[in-house]
Coordinates of C-alpha atoms in Angstrom, one line a residue:
M7 CA -5.2 76.7 -75.6
N8 CA -1.9 77.0 -77.0
A9 CA -0.4 76.0 -80.7
F10 CA 1.0 72.7 -80.0
S11 CA -2.1 71.4 -77.8
Q12 CA -4.2 73.1 -80.4
K13 CA -2.4 70.4 -82.9
L14 CA -2.8 67.3 -80.4
N15 CA -6.1 67.9 -79.8
S16 CA -7.2 68.5 -83.5
A17 CA -5.0 64.5 -84.1
V18 CA -6.8 63.2 -81.8
Q19 CA -10.4 64.4 -83.1
D20 CA -9.4 63.3 -86.9
A21 CA -8.6 60.0 -85.4
E22 CA -12.0 59.7 -83.7
S23 CA -14.0 60.8 -87.2
V24 CA -11.8 58.5 -89.6
S25 CA -9.2 56.6 -88.2
S26 CA -6.0 57.4 -86.3
V27 CA -2.7 57.9 -88.6
W28 CA -1.1 56.3 -85.7
T29 CA -3.5 53.0 -85.6
E30 CA -2.6 52.9 -89.6
L31 CA 1.1 53.1 -89.6
A32 CA 1.2 50.9 -86.5
A33 CA -0.8 48.0 -88.8
L34 CA 0.7 48.8 -92.0
Q35 CA 1.7 45.7 -94.2
G36 CA 4.5 47.6 -96.0
T37 CA 8.0 47.0 -95.4
V38 CA 10.2 48.5 -92.9
Q39 CA 11.5 51.6 -95.2
V40 CA 8.2 52.3 -96.0
F41 CA 7.0 52.5 -92.4
W42 CA 9.9 55.1 -91.4
E43 CA 8.9 57.4 -94.6
Q44 CA 5.1 57.4 -93.6
Y45 CA 6.3 57.8 -89.6
L46 CA 8.8 60.5 -89.7
Q47 CA 6.7 62.4 -92.2
A48 CA 3.2 61.8 -89.7
V49 CA 5.3 63.2 -87.0
G50 CA 6.8 66.3 -88.8
Q51 CA 3.5 67.0 -90.4
Q52 CA 1.7 67.1 -86.7
L53 CA 4.3 69.4 -85.2
G54 CA 5.4 71.9 -87.9
A55 CA 8.8 70.5 -88.1
R56 CA 11.5 71.7 -89.8
R57 CA 13.2 68.5 -90.2
V58 CA 13.0 65.3 -88.0
L59 CA 15.7 62.8 -87.8
L60 CA 16.0 59.1 -87.3
L61 CA 19.2 57.9 -85.5
S62 CA 20.3 54.2 -84.8
S63 CA 23.2 53.4 -81.8
G64 CA 24.6 49.8 -81.0
V65 CA 26.7 49.2 -77.8
G66 CA 29.1 51.8 -77.2
Q67 CA 28.9 53.2 -81.0
P68 CA 27.9 56.7 -82.0
W69 CA 24.5 57.6 -83.2
Q70 CA 24.3 57.4 -86.6
A71 CA 21.4 59.0 -88.9
L72 CA 19.1 56.3 -90.7
A73 CA 16.6 58.6 -92.3
Q74 CA 15.4 62.0 -92.3
W75 CA 12.1 64.2 -92.9
P76 CA 11.6 65.9 -95.7
A77 CA 13.9 64.2 -97.6
Q78 CA 16.0 67.6 -98.8
A79 CA 15.9 69.2 -95.4
P80 CA 18.4 71.6 -95.0
E81 CA 21.1 71.0 -92.1
L82 CA 21.6 73.7 -89.6
P83 CA 25.2 74.0 -88.0
S84 CA 23.8 73.7 -85.0
D85 CA 21.7 70.1 -85.8
A86 CA 24.2 67.9 -85.0
D87 CA 25.0 69.1 -81.4
E88 CA 21.8 69.6 -80.6
A89 CA 20.8 66.3 -81.2
L90 CA 23.3 64.7 -79.6
Q91 CA 23.0 67.1 -76.1
L92 CA 19.0 65.8 -75.9
L93 CA 20.3 62.5 -76.6
Q94 CA 22.3 62.0 -74.0
R95 CA 19.4 63.2 -71.1
A96 CA 16.7 61.5 -73.0
Q97 CA 15.6 58.2 -71.5
P98 CA 12.8 54.9 -72.5
G99 CA 9.5 57.2 -71.2
L100 CA 11.0 60.6 -70.7
P101 CA 11.1 63.0 -74.1
V102 CA 12.9 66.2 -73.9
L103 CA 12.2 69.4 -75.2
S104 CA 14.8 72.1 -75.1
H105 CA 13.5 75.6 -76.0
K106 CA 15.6 77.5 -78.3
P107 CA 15.6 81.6 -79.4
Q108 CA 12.2 83.1 -81.2
G109 CA 9.9 80.5 -79.8
A110 CA 11.5 77.4 -81.9
C111 CA 12.5 73.9 -79.9
V112 CA 13.8 70.3 -80.7
L113 CA 12.6 67.4 -79.4
A114 CA 14.3 64.2 -79.2
M115 CA 13.0 61.1 -77.9
L116 CA 13.9 57.2 -77.9
L117 CA 12.1 54.4 -79.6
P118 CA 12.0 51.4 -77.6
N119 CA 12.4 48.2 -79.9
A120 CA 11.9 49.8 -83.1
P121 CA 12.4 47.7 -86.2
V122 CA 16.4 49.1 -86.7
G123 CA 18.1 45.8 -86.3
A124 CA 19.1 43.6 -83.3
S125 CA 20.7 45.2 -80.3
R126 CA 20.5 48.8 -81.4
V127 CA 18.3 51.3 -79.8
A128 CA 16.7 54.1 -82.5
A129 CA 15.9 57.5 -81.3
L130 CA 13.9 60.4 -83.1
V131 CA 14.8 64.1 -82.9
A132 CA 12.8 67.0 -84.5
W133 CA 13.1 70.8 -84.8
L134 CA 9.9 72.7 -84.7
T135 CA 10.1 75.8 -85.9
V136 CA 6.9 77.3 -83.8
S137 CA 6.3 76.4 -79.6
E138 CA 5.0 77.8 -77.2
E139 CA 7.1 79.1 -74.1
Q140 CA 4.9 76.4 -72.0
T141 CA 4.7 73.2 -73.6
P142 CA 1.2 71.7 -72.2
N143 CA 1.5 68.5 -70.7
Q144 CA -0.5 67.1 -73.7
W145 CA 2.7 66.6 -75.5
Q146 CA 4.7 64.4 -72.8
A147 CA 1.7 62.1 -73.4
W148 CA 1.4 62.3 -76.8
A149 CA 5.4 61.6 -77.4
V150 CA 5.6 59.0 -75.1
S151 CA 2.2 57.2 -77.0
V152 CA 4.0 58.0 -80.5
A153 CA 7.0 56.3 -79.5
Q154 CA 5.6 53.5 -79.0
V155 CA 4.2 53.0 -82.7
P156 CA 7.3 51.7 -84.3
A157 CA 7.6 48.9 -81.4
A158 CA 3.8 48.0 -82.2
Y159 CA 4.0 47.9 -85.8
A160 CA 7.8 45.4 -85.3
R161 CA 5.0 43.4 -83.1
Q162 CA 2.1 43.2 -85.1
S163 CA 4.0 42.5 -88.2
A164 CA 5.9 39.2 -86.5
E165 CA 2.4 37.9 -85.4
A166 CA 0.7 38.7 -88.2
P167 CA 1.3 34.5 -89.5
A168 CA 0.8 33.5 -86.3
L169 CA -3.0 35.6 -86.5
Q170 CA -3.7 34.3 -90.1
T171 CA -3.1 30.7 -89.1
A172 CA -5.4 31.3 -85.6
Q173 CA -8.3 32.7 -87.6
V174 CA -8.2 29.9 -90.3
L175 CA -8.2 27.1 -87.3
G176 CA -11.2 29.7 -85.5
D177 CA -9.4 30.0 -82.4
S178 CA -11.9 32.5 -80.0
H179 CA -9.8 35.6 -78.3
D180 CA -11.4 38.0 -75.6
P181 CA -12.0 40.9 -77.5
L182 CA -9.8 43.0 -75.5
S183 CA -7.2 40.5 -76.4
A184 CA -7.5 40.7 -79.7
E185 CA -7.3 44.4 -80.1
P186 CA -4.7 45.8 -82.5
H187 CA -1.6 47.2 -80.4
A188 CA -2.1 50.6 -82.8
Q189 CA -5.6 50.5 -81.4
R190 CA -4.3 50.5 -77.5
L191 CA -1.5 53.3 -78.6
Y192 CA -4.6 55.5 -79.6
Q193 CA -6.6 54.9 -76.7
I194 CA -3.6 55.5 -74.2
L195 CA -3.4 58.9 -76.1
R196 CA -6.9 59.6 -75.6
L197 CA -7.2 58.6 -71.7
S198 CA -3.7 60.9 -72.0
I199 CA -5.2 63.7 -73.0
D200 CA -8.7 63.5 -71.3
L201 CA -6.5 63.4 -67.9
S202 CA -4.7 66.8 -68.5
Q203 CA -8.0 68.6 -68.1
Q204 CA -7.7 67.6 -64.3
D205 CA -5.9 70.5 -62.6
R206 CA -5.4 68.7 -58.9
F207 CA -3.6 65.8 -58.2
L208 CA -5.9 64.2 -56.6
H209 CA -8.9 64.9 -59.2
R210 CA -6.7 63.5 -61.9
A211 CA -5.6 60.5 -59.3
Y212 CA -9.3 59.0 -58.8
E213 CA -10.3 60.0 -62.7
L214 CA -7.4 57.7 -63.8
C215 CA -8.7 54.7 -61.7
N216 CA -12.3 55.4 -62.8
A217 CA -11.0 55.4 -66.7
L218 CA -8.9 52.2 -66.2
A219 CA -11.2 49.9 -64.4
V220 CA -13.5 50.7 -67.4
R221 CA -10.7 50.5 -69.6
F222 CA -9.9 46.6 -68.4
N223 CA -13.2 45.3 -66.9
T224 CA -12.0 45.0 -63.2
D225 CA -14.0 45.2 -60.2
R226 CA -11.5 47.9 -58.9
V227 CA -8.3 49.7 -59.3
S228 CA -6.2 52.0 -56.6
L229 CA -3.2 54.0 -57.2
G230 CA -0.9 54.3 -54.4
W231 CA 1.5 57.2 -54.0
M232 CA 5.1 56.9 -52.3
H233 CA 6.1 58.7 -49.1
P234 CA 9.3 57.1 -49.0
P235 CA 10.0 54.5 -47.7
Y236 CA 6.4 53.9 -48.0
V237 CA 3.4 53.9 -50.2
R238 CA 0.4 55.9 -49.1
L239 CA -3.0 54.5 -50.9
T240 CA -4.3 57.8 -52.4
A241 CA -7.1 56.9 -54.4
I242 CA -10.1 54.1 -54.9
S243 CA -12.0 53.7 -58.3
H244 CA -15.3 55.0 -58.1
I245 CA -14.8 55.0 -54.3
E246 CA -14.8 58.9 -53.3
K247 CA -13.6 58.3 -49.2
F248 CA -11.3 55.2 -47.3
D249 CA -10.7 54.5 -44.4
P250 CA -6.4 55.2 -44.2
Q251 CA -6.2 52.9 -41.1
S252 CA -8.0 49.6 -41.8
N253 CA -6.4 46.2 -41.9
L254 CA -8.2 46.3 -46.1
T255 CA -5.8 49.3 -46.8
R256 CA -2.4 48.3 -45.0
A257 CA -3.2 45.0 -46.7
L258 CA -3.3 46.9 -50.7
E259 CA -0.1 49.4 -49.7
S260 CA 1.7 46.2 -48.6
A261 CA 1.3 44.9 -51.7
M262 CA 1.7 48.1 -53.5
E263 CA 5.4 48.6 -51.6
E264 CA 6.1 44.4 -52.6
A265 CA 5.5 45.5 -56.0
A266 CA 7.8 48.9 -55.4
D267 CA 10.5 46.9 -54.1
Q268 CA 10.6 44.4 -57.6
S269 CA 11.8 45.5 -61.4
G270 CA 9.1 45.3 -63.6
D271 CA 5.5 45.0 -63.6
L272 CA 3.8 42.2 -60.3
V273 CA 1.0 39.9 -60.8
Y274 CA -0.6 37.4 -59.1
P275 CA -0.9 34.4 -59.7
L276 CA 3.0 34.0 -61.1
P277 CA 3.5 32.4 -63.9
E278 CA 5.1 29.5 -63.4
A279 CA 8.6 30.7 -64.4
S280 CA 9.0 33.8 -62.2
R281 CA 10.8 34.1 -59.1
Q282 CA 9.1 37.0 -57.9
V283 CA 8.5 37.8 -54.1
H284 CA 4.5 37.6 -54.2
R285 CA 3.3 37.3 -50.8
A286 CA 1.8 40.7 -49.7
H287 CA -0.1 40.2 -53.1
E288 CA -1.5 36.2 -52.1
S289 CA -2.5 37.6 -48.5
Y290 CA -4.7 40.5 -50.4
A291 CA -6.0 38.4 -53.0
L292 CA -7.3 35.8 -50.4
M293 CA -8.6 38.6 -47.9
Q294 CA -10.1 40.3 -50.3
G295 CA -11.2 36.9 -52.9
V296 CA -9.4 38.7 -55.7
A297 CA -8.5 36.2 -58.8
A298 CA -6.0 38.2 -60.6
L299 CA -4.1 41.2 -59.5
A300 CA -2.1 43.3 -61.2
S301 CA 0.6 46.1 -59.8
V302 CA 2.0 48.5 -62.1
P303 CA 4.8 50.6 -60.3
L304 CA 4.9 54.0 -61.8
R305 CA 8.6 54.8 -62.7
E306 CA 9.9 58.2 -63.6
G307 CA 13.5 57.5 -64.5
A308 CA 14.9 54.9 -62.0
E309 CA 12.6 56.2 -59.7
V310 CA 9.2 55.2 -58.2
K311 CA 6.7 57.6 -57.8
G312 CA 3.7 55.4 -57.5
V313 CA 1.7 52.3 -57.8
L314 CA -1.0 51.3 -60.1
C315 CA -2.9 48.1 -58.3
L316 CA -5.9 46.4 -60.5
E317 CA -7.9 43.8 -58.8
R318 CA -10.3 41.2 -61.0
S319 CA -12.7 38.7 -58.9
Q320 CA -12.5 36.3 -62.7
G321 CA -9.6 35.8 -65.2
V322 CA -6.1 36.3 -65.9
W323 CA -4.0 39.3 -67.7
T324 CA -3.2 38.5 -70.6
P325 CA 0.2 40.0 -72.1
E326 CA -1.6 42.7 -74.1
E327 CA -3.1 44.2 -71.4
L328 CA 0.2 44.1 -69.3
W329 CA 1.9 45.8 -72.2
E330 CA -0.9 48.7 -72.6
L331 CA -1.0 49.2 -68.7
H332 CA 2.7 49.2 -68.4
L333 CA 3.2 51.9 -71.2
M334 CA 0.1 53.9 -69.6
G335 CA 2.1 53.9 -66.4
Q336 CA 4.7 55.9 -68.6
T337 CA 2.9 57.9 -70.0
V338 CA 1.0 58.9 -67.0
V339 CA 3.6 59.4 -64.1
R340 CA 5.6 62.5 -65.1
P341 CA 2.2 64.6 -65.0
L342 CA 1.1 63.1 -62.0
A343 CA 4.5 63.6 -60.3
Q344 CA 4.3 67.0 -60.8
L345 CA 0.9 68.0 -60.5
Q346 CA 1.6 66.3 -57.2
Q347 CA 4.5 68.6 -56.1
S348 CA 2.4 71.5 -57.4
D349 CA -0.3 70.6 -55.2
R350 CA 1.7 70.6 -51.8
W351 CA 1.8 73.5 -49.6
W352 CA 5.0 75.5 -49.8
G353 CA 6.4 74.4 -46.2
A354 CA 6.1 70.9 -47.8
R355 CA 7.6 71.8 -51.2
T356 CA 10.6 73.6 -49.2
K357 CA 11.5 70.7 -47.1
S358 CA 11.6 67.8 -50.3
R359 CA 14.0 70.8 -52.1
L360 CA 16.1 70.7 -49.1
Q361 CA 16.2 66.8 -48.8
K362 CA 16.8 66.5 -52.5
W363 CA 19.7 69.2 -52.2
L364 CA 21.1 67.3 -49.0
S365 CA 21.0 63.8 -50.7
Q366 CA 22.8 65.1 -54.0
S367 CA 25.2 66.8 -52.0
L368 CA 26.2 63.7 -50.0
Q369 CA 27.1 61.3 -53.5
P370 CA 30.4 60.8 -53.9
K371 CA 30.2 62.6 -57.9
Q372 CA 29.8 65.9 -55.2
S373 CA 33.6 65.4 -53.2
A374 CA 34.9 67.8 -54.9
W375 CA 32.9 70.6 -53.7
K376 CA 32.9 68.8 -50.3
L377 CA 36.6 69.6 -50.8
G378 CA 36.7 72.5 -52.0
G379 CA 34.3 74.0 -49.5
C380 CA 36.5 72.5 -46.7
C381 CA 40.0 74.2 -48.0
L382 CA 37.8 77.7 -47.6
W383 CA 37.7 76.9 -43.5

């Protein structure tokens, strides 16, 4: 276990014995300024960072520094260029890491829905003084989860008056739905680190389905993986073997493909205002006697890698549960995709690389290279 992995596991163990620093921050009752000061400090201390910088930008505007930790941290001549280069590559749910000489590295990640003002996006850049050459999968899970803490703080702060009113009126809530968003973040981090112990794709897929089935008290959780243009059923919770040719399997795959073809997560029954197509979901639900379905596409950037489908024989899916499921999908998709690629035999990997290269070479942005090749002839 390398230094980074030890820090992450130590953080999780500390959270289990007392209370997670991220749970406390997301539930903080203080001002936004106090939150950012403590948030940057927590990130810096857990990573052993030389400097942690908070930036913000509006549409079409340059990045502006809002705060940093430590307050008097020295700025090296290369810091600004490194930050801008990484932020150009960063995407929601896809933090980036750049290695530097002498084992140091720079981490950049976007902070979706952070409290930095309307129509603005926030980002964090951290300069780590010591890093391992091969960073474990845990850092991705850690970064994705920690990036959601500001949004959880903002949402919980906005909901606090409504929650107090509900408590006065004596409203009853489902225990899982009433669970603070901060605690949900901790559960996501814990699950991600547990899954990282599985070094084979099918094993990790099976454990993911089992863990989600327990977490959300579902009758069944299934994972389908993309084999373009189709989705193929890969794992089902608590079922080691299934018939890939059965009518039930094909109906489930059709529902997963229906979710993969649309933007956002897909639930059945649909909310009244939704215009999503749900014919395959309705057909599968009637076939299985399912009261509620939730299908979450696993996206790496704009590309769908797989689909998670959760089934309940009674009840409905709450917004809080869907929020957590969506974040879990963002957290696990890249490690799953990397593991799936490494588990394939060398012929399949070579074929996949050639297909990707041919696809990219035919794009318009490659026209100059193709024209140059023609001139050579």
